[in-house]
């Protein structure tokens, strides 16, 4: 069931000939014959490369020429669902499919339910049809359903579906179960399943990139870098592997090299706002705020229609303008973000406080922080965000009080964020024993945060398992 990326097919001579024939056909105005799957592949190519108009033109041509054919209607329905946020329109296209016993039709109807948050209904609908299909087809159906459920973060349902098969050592089982573990944040378990898969399929770019992602999230940055390099050696134009390598280099503090890989990704995906944001992030870390601002502004334009991304990009624009001393402009950006329905009001209040602290308005900052707590649905998380704002702006005692309170007030199984900040504040305030105790917990529950907070003290060669002993000795009195 493994599918890596259409991009490999799009770079093949077979597709290049097809695309050239289609574009010549379009320019000449004399339509020639194309199969519905060919037109849908062309639509996917245009969509992947950010040309929405051409994508819709190709798929609509397929739909009008071959009414009722599943492939183009599936594409158009998912486009309506995921790009246009229109499940009603997706349903309309779904009902135009002639063969309503096609598994892909079942998956589409279930996906519309999942998109609406109707997980239980989707599960029931899929199980109803599962009971109707031939036994020979059931294994593929199970894995397809489980993979779809993972796409919508329904890890418990995905695991339930995987339990319907007794082929626990099959390639498909291990592949999907690795995704379930990764979704849950159980990256070590995901890696245990992916390691044998890359040994068995050493030329699978998909498995190498999956492994790199799990290793990176587990804090094994050197190993993730190596896995991403294997993927790039197999496919030098693999955009996901290039982004993975850039992220590893960025985490290691190799900012110039990270920037190079983010720019490579940007060239491959010029219409992907993620490329612009990562270029911007590297430039910020390099102290090049003005060019970083331009990239974030471009990312904002590319993210049009994606409220979540616009909010995240807007936050970075706010922080850049604040760092440049343009407090009023930073606040205007936050006003604009506040008009977006999906924006978190408490987080925006924290950012307002951050801007005030950075521009030496302490009393105004604390007022915004108080309002953030009062408007928050997750006050502990909001307090952590306030702690980071205080820490970043040099208010060490305020940060210390916050991080000590939010970390020690709950079991470490529930509270994994903030311990590295607590350790750093303790060290800065001269409390070495408290630093060691907090650092010990931080290294056990969240080594990624340790790597970020103590980035200047750690070298790239140090294994996360050795962070504690290294930092304890480095800062010993």
Short mmCIF file of C-alpha atoms in Angstrom, two decimals:
data_model
loop_
_atom_site.label_atom_id
_atom_site.label_comp_id
_atom_site.label_asym_id
_atom_site.label_seq_id
_atom_site.Cartn_x
_atom_site.Cartn_y
_atom_site.Cartn_z
CA UNK A 1 0.00 0.00 0.00
CA UNK A 2 3.03 2.28 0.27
CA UNK A 3 2.78 5.38 -1.85
CA UNK A 4 5.58 7.89 -1.61
CA UNK A 5 4.84 10.82 -3.86
CA UNK A 6 3.30 11.57 -7.21
CA UNK A 7 6.35 13.77 -7.76
CA UNK A 8 8.43 10.79 -8.88
CA UNK A 9 5.85 9.97 -11.53
CA UNK A 10 5.58 13.64 -12.51
CA UNK A 11 9.32 13.65 -13.23
CA UNK A 12 9.14 10.53 -15.40
CA UNK A 13 9.47 10.70 -19.17
CA UNK A 14 6.07 9.04 -19.49
CA UNK A 15 4.34 11.88 -17.66
CA UNK A 16 6.41 14.60 -19.36
CA UNK A 17 5.24 13.31 -22.74
CA UNK A 18 1.64 13.22 -21.49
CA UNK A 19 1.80 16.75 -20.05
CA UNK A 20 3.42 18.15 -23.20
CA UNK A 21 0.73 16.57 -25.36
CA UNK A 22 -1.99 18.01 -23.09
CA UNK A 23 -0.53 21.52 -23.10
CA UNK A 24 -0.09 21.51 -26.87
CA UNK A 25 -3.68 20.29 -27.15
CA UNK A 26 -4.90 23.10 -24.87
CA UNK A 27 -2.98 25.77 -26.81
CA UNK A 28 -4.13 24.55 -30.22
CA UNK A 29 -7.80 24.52 -29.28
CA UNK A 30 -8.22 21.17 -31.05
CA UNK A 31 -9.06 18.65 -28.30
CA UNK A 32 -7.60 15.18 -28.60
CA UNK A 33 -8.41 12.07 -26.59
CA UNK A 34 -7.18 11.59 -23.02
CA UNK A 35 -8.16 8.87 -20.57
CA UNK A 36 -9.89 10.06 -17.38
CA UNK A 37 -6.97 8.84 -15.26
CA UNK A 38 -4.57 10.81 -17.46
CA UNK A 39 -6.53 14.01 -17.04
CA UNK A 40 -6.76 13.43 -13.28
CA UNK A 41 -3.00 12.90 -13.06
CA UNK A 42 -2.50 16.16 -14.94
CA UNK A 43 -4.87 17.89 -12.51
CA UNK A 44 -2.90 16.51 -9.56
CA UNK A 45 0.32 17.76 -11.14
CA UNK A 46 -1.04 21.28 -11.50
CA UNK A 47 -2.45 21.21 -7.98
CA UNK A 48 0.87 20.06 -6.53
CA UNK A 49 2.59 22.92 -8.33
CA UNK A 50 0.13 25.57 -7.18
CA UNK A 51 -1.75 26.12 -10.45
CA UNK A 52 -5.31 25.77 -9.20
CA UNK A 53 -7.02 27.08 -12.35
CA UNK A 54 -5.24 24.58 -14.61
CA UNK A 55 -5.91 21.75 -12.13
CA UNK A 56 -9.65 22.43 -12.11
CA UNK A 57 -9.71 22.89 -15.88
CA UNK A 58 -8.15 19.45 -16.41
CA UNK A 59 -10.35 17.61 -13.92
CA UNK A 60 -13.54 19.35 -15.07
CA UNK A 61 -12.70 18.30 -18.61
CA UNK A 62 -12.43 14.70 -17.40
CA UNK A 63 -15.76 14.94 -15.55
CA UNK A 64 -17.61 16.40 -18.53
CA UNK A 65 -16.06 13.91 -20.98
CA UNK A 66 -16.50 10.86 -18.76
CA UNK A 67 -19.53 11.57 -16.53
CA UNK A 68 -19.85 9.21 -13.59
CA UNK A 69 -16.20 8.04 -13.72
CA UNK A 70 -14.83 7.73 -10.23
CA UNK A 71 -11.23 9.00 -10.54
CA UNK A 72 -11.84 12.65 -11.56
CA UNK A 73 -14.91 12.92 -9.32
CA UNK A 74 -12.90 11.69 -6.35
CA UNK A 75 -10.28 14.35 -7.05
CA UNK A 76 -12.89 17.09 -7.43
CA UNK A 77 -14.76 16.04 -4.29
CA UNK A 78 -11.59 16.02 -2.19
CA UNK A 79 -10.61 19.37 -3.65
CA UNK A 80 -13.97 20.79 -2.55
CA UNK A 81 -13.50 19.27 0.88
CA UNK A 82 -9.87 20.09 1.63
CA UNK A 83 -9.19 23.20 -0.46
CA UNK A 84 -12.60 24.87 -0.49
CA UNK A 85 -13.83 23.76 2.96
CA UNK A 86 -17.10 22.72 1.37
CA UNK A 87 -18.29 19.26 2.47
CA UNK A 88 -21.70 19.83 0.85
CA UNK A 89 -20.05 20.31 -2.54
CA UNK A 90 -17.86 17.26 -1.88
CA UNK A 91 -21.01 15.22 -1.26
CA UNK A 92 -22.53 16.48 -4.51
CA UNK A 93 -19.53 15.27 -6.49
CA UNK A 94 -19.51 11.97 -4.59
CA UNK A 95 -23.12 11.28 -5.58
CA UNK A 96 -22.19 11.71 -9.27
CA UNK A 97 -19.98 8.59 -9.10
CA UNK A 98 -21.72 5.75 -10.94
CA UNK A 99 -20.07 2.84 -9.15
CA UNK A 100 -21.10 3.20 -5.53
CA UNK A 101 -19.54 -0.14 -4.66
CA UNK A 102 -16.07 1.23 -5.44
CA UNK A 103 -13.98 1.16 -2.25
CA UNK A 104 -12.75 4.66 -3.04
CA UNK A 105 -16.36 5.83 -2.96
CA UNK A 106 -16.75 4.36 0.53
CA UNK A 107 -13.54 6.04 1.65
CA UNK A 108 -14.68 9.40 0.27
CA UNK A 109 -18.05 9.29 2.06
CA UNK A 110 -16.26 8.34 5.28
CA UNK A 111 -13.72 11.12 4.79
CA UNK A 112 -16.48 13.70 4.51
CA UNK A 113 -17.87 12.40 7.82
CA UNK A 114 -14.42 12.58 9.42
CA UNK A 115 -13.95 16.10 8.10
CA UNK A 116 -17.17 17.06 9.88
CA UNK A 117 -15.96 15.44 13.10
CA UNK A 118 -18.37 12.52 12.76
CA UNK A 119 -15.82 9.85 13.63
CA UNK A 120 -18.29 7.34 15.06
CA UNK A 121 -20.57 7.60 12.02
CA UNK A 122 -17.62 7.12 9.68
CA UNK A 123 -16.49 4.07 11.62
CA UNK A 124 -19.98 2.55 11.52
CA UNK A 125 -20.38 3.29 7.80
CA UNK A 126 -17.02 1.72 6.92
CA UNK A 127 -17.69 -1.36 9.06
CA UNK A 128 -21.08 -1.87 7.43
CA UNK A 129 -19.39 -2.14 4.03
CA UNK A 130 -16.51 -4.16 5.46
CA UNK A 131 -19.00 -6.92 6.25
CA UNK A 132 -20.18 -6.92 2.63
CA UNK A 133 -16.86 -7.28 0.81
CA UNK A 134 -15.09 -10.48 -0.24
CA UNK A 135 -12.62 -11.97 2.20
CA UNK A 136 -9.80 -11.61 -0.35
CA UNK A 137 -10.25 -7.83 -0.35
CA UNK A 138 -10.57 -7.34 3.37
CA UNK A 139 -6.89 -6.88 4.23
CA UNK A 140 -6.43 -4.01 1.75
CA UNK A 141 -9.68 -2.45 2.94
CA UNK A 142 -8.54 -2.62 6.58
CA UNK A 143 -5.24 -0.88 5.90
CA UNK A 144 -6.80 1.76 3.66
CA UNK A 145 -9.37 2.56 6.36
CA UNK A 146 -6.76 2.65 9.11
CA UNK A 147 -4.56 4.96 7.05
CA UNK A 148 -7.50 7.30 6.41
CA UNK A 149 -8.29 7.39 10.12
CA UNK A 150 -4.69 8.28 10.93
CA UNK A 151 -4.93 11.14 8.44
CA UNK A 152 -7.74 12.52 10.62
CA UNK A 153 -5.94 11.89 13.93
CA UNK A 154 -8.35 9.11 14.92
CA UNK A 155 -5.61 6.89 16.34
CA UNK A 156 -7.86 4.74 18.55
CA UNK A 157 -10.19 3.91 15.68
CA UNK A 158 -7.20 3.24 13.42
CA UNK A 159 -5.77 0.79 15.93
CA UNK A 160 -9.17 -0.90 16.24
CA UNK A 161 -9.29 -1.40 12.48
CA UNK A 162 -5.76 -2.76 12.37
CA UNK A 163 -6.76 -5.31 15.02
CA UNK A 164 -9.17 -6.85 12.48
CA UNK A 165 -6.21 -8.49 10.75
CA UNK A 166 -4.06 -11.28 12.15
CA UNK A 167 -1.16 -10.48 9.78
CA UNK A 168 0.78 -8.58 12.42
CA UNK A 169 4.16 -8.97 10.72
CA UNK A 170 3.01 -7.88 7.28
CA UNK A 171 4.54 -4.81 5.65
CA UNK A 172 1.22 -2.96 5.57
CA UNK A 173 0.49 -3.65 9.24
CA UNK A 174 3.88 -2.34 10.38
CA UNK A 175 3.64 0.69 8.10
CA UNK A 176 0.23 1.79 9.36
CA UNK A 177 0.98 0.95 12.98
CA UNK A 178 4.15 3.06 12.80
CA UNK A 179 1.97 5.98 11.73
CA UNK A 180 -0.39 5.33 14.65
CA UNK A 181 2.53 5.39 17.10
CA UNK A 182 3.90 8.58 15.55
CA UNK A 183 0.48 10.22 15.79
CA UNK A 184 0.42 9.44 19.51
CA UNK A 185 3.90 10.81 20.01
CA UNK A 186 5.27 7.32 20.68
CA UNK A 187 8.19 7.82 18.34
CA UNK A 188 10.44 5.10 19.78
CA UNK A 189 7.77 2.49 19.01
CA UNK A 190 7.32 3.93 15.52
CA UNK A 191 11.07 3.69 14.96
CA UNK A 192 11.10 0.06 16.07
CA UNK A 193 8.67 -0.76 13.27
CA UNK A 194 10.33 1.45 10.67
CA UNK A 195 13.90 0.22 11.22
CA UNK A 196 13.18 -3.28 9.81
CA UNK A 197 11.12 -1.77 7.00
CA UNK A 198 14.06 0.32 5.72
CA UNK A 199 16.30 -2.75 5.98
CA UNK A 200 13.83 -4.78 3.94
CA UNK A 201 13.19 -1.92 1.48
CA UNK A 202 16.45 0.06 1.42
CA UNK A 203 15.43 2.06 -1.66
CA UNK A 204 12.08 3.19 -0.28
CA UNK A 205 12.19 6.96 0.03
CA UNK A 206 8.86 6.81 1.85
CA UNK A 207 10.21 4.65 4.67
CA UNK A 208 13.41 6.68 5.02
CA UNK A 209 11.44 9.92 5.34
CA UNK A 210 9.04 8.34 7.82
CA UNK A 211 12.01 7.13 9.87
CA UNK A 212 13.69 10.53 9.70
CA UNK A 213 10.52 12.18 11.00
CA UNK A 214 10.18 9.73 13.92
CA UNK A 215 13.85 10.10 14.84
CA UNK A 216 13.67 13.89 14.67
CA UNK A 217 10.61 14.05 16.91
CA UNK A 218 12.30 11.67 19.36
CA UNK A 219 15.24 14.07 19.60
CA UNK A 220 17.65 11.86 17.64
CA UNK A 221 18.67 14.66 15.32
CA UNK A 222 21.91 13.11 14.05
CA UNK A 223 20.12 9.87 13.18
CA UNK A 224 17.29 11.82 11.51
CA UNK A 225 19.85 13.74 9.47
CA UNK A 226 21.40 10.49 8.29
CA UNK A 227 18.00 9.03 7.35
CA UNK A 228 17.07 12.15 5.39
CA UNK A 229 20.40 11.96 3.57
CA UNK A 230 19.69 8.34 2.58
CA UNK A 231 16.34 9.48 1.16
CA UNK A 232 18.02 12.30 -0.78
CA UNK A 233 20.66 9.91 -2.13
CA UNK A 234 17.84 7.77 -3.54
CA UNK A 235 15.83 10.73 -4.83
CA UNK A 236 17.79 14.03 -4.89
CA UNK A 237 14.59 15.97 -5.60
CA UNK A 238 12.55 14.50 -2.76
CA UNK A 239 11.03 17.63 -1.25
CA UNK A 240 10.06 15.98 2.04
CA UNK A 241 13.58 14.65 2.63
CA UNK A 242 15.07 18.03 1.75
CA UNK A 243 12.80 19.72 4.29
CA UNK A 244 13.68 17.04 6.87
CA UNK A 245 17.40 17.67 6.38
CA UNK A 246 16.85 21.41 6.64
CA UNK A 247 15.00 20.92 9.93
CA UNK A 248 17.82 18.77 11.32
CA UNK A 249 20.45 21.33 10.35
CA UNK A 250 18.32 24.13 11.82
CA UNK A 251 18.00 22.25 15.12
CA UNK A 252 21.76 21.67 15.15
CA UNK A 253 22.33 25.40 14.78
CA UNK A 254 23.83 25.01 11.31
CA UNK A 255 21.72 27.87 10.09
CA UNK A 256 23.47 28.69 6.81
CA UNK A 257 23.23 25.05 5.71
CA UNK A 258 19.62 24.84 6.90
CA UNK A 259 18.80 27.95 4.88
CA UNK A 260 20.32 26.34 1.79
CA UNK A 261 18.06 23.29 2.13
CA UNK A 262 14.97 25.38 2.86
CA UNK A 263 15.71 27.35 -0.31
CA UNK A 264 16.04 24.10 -2.25
CA UNK A 265 12.64 23.06 -0.94
CA UNK A 266 11.28 26.48 -1.87
CA UNK A 267 12.44 26.03 -5.47
CA UNK A 268 10.75 22.64 -5.67
CA UNK A 269 7.56 23.92 -4.02
CA UNK A 270 7.36 27.63 -4.89
CA UNK A 271 3.68 27.82 -3.94
CA UNK A 272 4.01 26.10 -0.56
CA UNK A 273 3.91 28.60 2.31
CA UNK A 274 5.89 26.17 4.49
CA UNK A 275 8.99 26.76 2.36
CA UNK A 276 8.71 30.52 2.78
CA UNK A 277 8.14 30.26 6.53
CA UNK A 278 11.18 28.03 7.07
CA UNK A 279 13.39 30.32 5.00
CA UNK A 280 12.05 33.15 7.14
CA UNK A 281 12.77 31.23 10.36
CA UNK A 282 16.38 30.61 9.38
CA UNK A 283 16.87 34.25 8.44
CA UNK A 284 15.44 35.37 11.79
CA UNK A 285 17.91 33.15 13.61
CA UNK A 286 20.68 34.62 11.45
CA UNK A 287 19.61 38.10 12.50
CA UNK A 288 18.42 39.07 9.02
CA UNK A 289 15.02 40.41 10.03
CA UNK A 290 14.20 42.50 6.95
CA UNK A 291 14.59 39.67 4.39
CA UNK A 292 12.86 37.32 6.85
CA UNK A 293 9.92 39.71 6.94
CA UNK A 294 9.60 39.56 3.15
CA UNK A 295 9.47 35.76 3.19
CA UNK A 296 6.81 35.68 5.90
CA UNK A 297 4.77 38.23 3.96
CA UNK A 298 5.01 36.02 0.87
CA UNK A 299 4.03 33.00 2.99
CA UNK A 300 0.96 34.90 4.19
CA UNK A 301 -0.13 35.45 0.59
CA UNK A 302 0.44 31.80 -0.31
CA UNK A 303 -1.55 30.67 2.74
CA UNK A 304 -4.65 32.54 1.58
CA UNK A 305 -7.68 30.47 2.57
CA UNK A 306 -5.79 28.52 5.23
CA UNK A 307 -6.77 30.24 8.47
CA UNK A 308 -4.53 28.10 10.68
CA UNK A 309 -1.42 28.86 8.64
CA UNK A 310 -2.27 32.53 8.38
CA UNK A 311 -2.54 32.77 12.16
CA UNK A 312 0.83 31.06 12.68
CA UNK A 313 2.53 33.19 10.01
CA UNK A 314 0.93 36.32 11.41
CA UNK A 315 2.39 35.58 14.84
CA UNK A 316 5.86 35.50 13.33
CA UNK A 317 5.24 38.75 11.45
CA UNK A 318 4.17 40.31 14.75
CA UNK A 319 7.33 39.15 16.52
CA UNK A 320 9.59 40.44 13.74
CA UNK A 321 7.98 43.87 13.72
CA UNK A 322 8.21 44.00 17.50
CA UNK A 323 11.89 43.04 17.41
CA UNK A 324 12.44 45.83 14.88
CA UNK A 325 10.92 48.30 17.35
CA UNK A 326 7.63 48.72 15.49
CA UNK A 327 5.36 48.04 18.47
CA UNK A 328 2.28 49.69 16.95
CA UNK A 329 2.58 47.66 13.73
CA UNK A 330 2.97 44.45 15.75
CA UNK A 331 -0.25 45.24 17.61
CA UNK A 332 -2.08 45.98 14.34
CA UNK A 333 -1.08 42.53 13.06
CA UNK A 334 -2.52 40.99 16.22
CA UNK A 335 -5.74 42.97 15.69
CA UNK A 336 -5.98 41.45 12.21
CA UNK A 337 -5.38 37.95 13.54
CA UNK A 338 -8.06 38.49 16.17
CA UNK A 339 -10.61 38.93 13.39
CA UNK A 340 -9.97 35.34 12.22
CA UNK A 341 -12.57 33.01 13.72
CA UNK A 342 -10.08 30.23 14.48
CA UNK A 343 -7.69 32.51 16.38
CA UNK A 344 -7.06 31.71 20.04
CA UNK A 345 -7.83 34.86 22.01
CA UNK A 346 -5.68 33.85 24.98
CA UNK A 347 -2.62 33.22 22.77
CA UNK A 348 -3.03 36.62 21.13
CA UNK A 349 -3.17 38.25 24.57
CA UNK A 350 0.10 36.51 25.47
CA UNK A 351 1.66 37.85 22.27
CA UNK A 352 0.47 41.35 23.12
CA UNK A 353 2.18 40.94 26.48
CA UNK A 354 5.32 39.68 24.73
CA UNK A 355 5.41 42.78 22.52
CA UNK A 356 4.96 45.01 25.57
CA UNK A 357 7.79 43.30 27.44
CA UNK A 358 10.10 43.54 24.46
CA UNK A 359 9.38 47.26 24.26
CA UNK A 360 9.82 47.83 28.01
CA UNK A 361 6.17 48.22 29.04
CA UNK A 362 6.10 45.82 31.97
CA UNK A 363 2.81 46.91 33.56
CA UNK A 364 0.95 46.77 30.25
CA UNK A 365 2.47 43.33 29.63
CA UNK A 366 1.25 41.92 32.96
CA UNK A 367 -2.23 43.28 32.25
CA UNK A 368 -2.29 41.41 28.95
CA UNK A 369 -1.01 38.27 30.68
CA UNK A 370 -3.79 38.48 33.28
CA UNK A 371 -6.35 38.79 30.50
CA UNK A 372 -4.80 35.82 28.70
CA UNK A 373 -5.26 33.63 31.78
CA UNK A 374 -8.85 34.80 32.25
CA UNK A 375 -9.70 34.00 28.60
CA UNK A 376 -7.86 30.69 28.41
CA UNK A 377 -9.44 27.24 28.16
CA UNK A 378 -6.06 25.74 29.14
CA UNK A 379 -4.58 28.05 31.80
CA UNK A 380 -1.52 25.88 32.48
CA UNK A 381 -0.52 26.01 28.81
CA UNK A 382 -1.16 29.75 28.76
CA UNK A 383 1.04 30.21 31.81
CA UNK A 384 3.82 28.34 30.03
CA UNK A 385 3.50 30.69 27.06
CA UNK A 386 3.74 33.65 29.43
CA UNK A 387 6.81 32.05 30.97
CA UNK A 388 8.47 31.81 27.54
CA UNK A 389 7.65 35.47 26.88
CA UNK A 390 9.27 36.45 30.17
CA UNK A 391 12.28 34.19 29.54
CA UNK A 392 12.88 35.47 26.01
CA UNK A 393 12.80 39.06 27.19
CA UNK A 394 15.15 38.64 30.13
CA UNK A 395 12.61 38.65 32.98
CA UNK A 396 14.26 35.66 34.59
CA UNK A 397 12.63 35.83 38.02
CA UNK A 398 9.14 36.07 36.52
CA UNK A 399 9.93 33.14 34.20
CA UNK A 400 11.36 31.14 37.12
CA UNK A 401 8.23 31.62 39.24
CA UNK A 402 5.97 30.58 36.36
CA UNK A 403 7.93 27.51 35.25
CA UNK A 404 8.48 26.26 38.78
CA UNK A 405 4.74 26.49 39.44
CA UNK A 406 3.50 24.89 36.20
CA UNK A 407 6.01 22.03 36.23
CA UNK A 408 6.02 20.95 39.87
CA UNK A 409 2.27 21.30 40.38
CA UNK A 410 1.49 18.27 38.20
CA UNK A 411 2.95 14.78 37.65
CA UNK A 412 5.67 14.62 34.99
CA UNK A 413 3.49 12.21 33.03
CA UNK A 414 1.11 15.13 32.48
CA UNK A 415 3.63 17.98 32.37
CA UNK A 416 6.53 17.53 29.97
CA UNK A 417 6.88 21.14 28.77
CA UNK A 418 8.69 23.81 30.74
CA UNK A 419 11.22 21.76 32.71
CA UNK A 420 14.19 22.91 30.59
CA UNK A 421 13.14 26.53 31.06
CA UNK A 422 12.80 25.93 34.82
CA UNK A 423 16.30 24.45 34.84
CA UNK A 424 17.78 27.36 32.90
CA UNK A 425 16.13 29.96 35.14
CA UNK A 426 17.39 28.15 38.25
CA UNK A 427 20.92 28.16 36.82
CA UNK A 428 20.75 31.87 35.97
CA UNK A 429 19.55 32.64 39.50
CA UNK A 430 22.43 30.67 41.04
CA UNK A 431 20.44 27.68 42.34
CA UNK A 432 22.63 24.83 41.04
CA UNK A 433 20.94 22.00 42.95
CA UNK A 434 17.54 23.11 41.70
CA UNK A 435 19.00 23.35 38.20
CA UNK A 436 20.25 19.75 38.38
CA UNK A 437 16.93 18.43 39.66
CA UNK A 438 14.89 20.23 36.98
CA UNK A 439 17.40 19.32 34.27
CA UNK A 440 17.19 15.65 35.21
CA UNK A 441 13.43 15.70 34.69
CA UNK A 442 13.71 17.78 31.52
CA UNK A 443 16.15 15.34 29.92
CA UNK A 444 13.88 12.40 30.72
CA UNK A 445 10.55 13.84 29.62
CA UNK A 446 11.40 16.38 26.90
CA UNK A 447 14.95 16.26 25.45
CA UNK A 448 13.80 18.36 22.47
CA UNK A 449 13.10 21.28 24.79
CA UNK A 450 16.49 20.78 26.44
CA UNK A 451 18.16 20.96 23.02
CA UNK A 452 16.34 24.20 22.24
CA UNK A 453 16.84 25.97 25.58
CA UNK A 454 20.50 24.93 25.97
CA UNK A 455 21.36 25.10 22.25
CA UNK A 456 24.39 27.32 22.80
CA UNK A 457 25.87 24.92 25.36
CA UNK A 458 25.29 21.66 23.47
CA UNK A 459 27.34 20.41 20.54
CA UNK A 460 25.86 18.52 17.63
CA UNK A 461 27.69 15.32 18.50
CA UNK A 462 26.08 14.88 21.92
CA UNK A 463 23.44 12.18 22.06
CA UNK A 464 20.22 13.32 23.79
CA UNK A 465 20.69 10.46 26.27
CA UNK A 466 23.88 12.22 27.46
CA UNK A 467 22.44 15.74 27.78
CA UNK A 468 22.00 15.50 31.53
CA UNK A 469 25.53 14.43 32.46
CA UNK A 470 27.09 16.83 29.95
CA UNK A 471 25.16 19.90 31.09
CA UNK A 472 25.44 19.02 34.78
CA UNK A 473 29.24 18.89 34.48
CA UNK A 474 29.49 21.89 32.19
CA UNK A 475 27.74 24.15 34.68
CA UNK A 476 29.10 22.56 37.87
CA UNK A 477 30.21 25.20 40.36
#
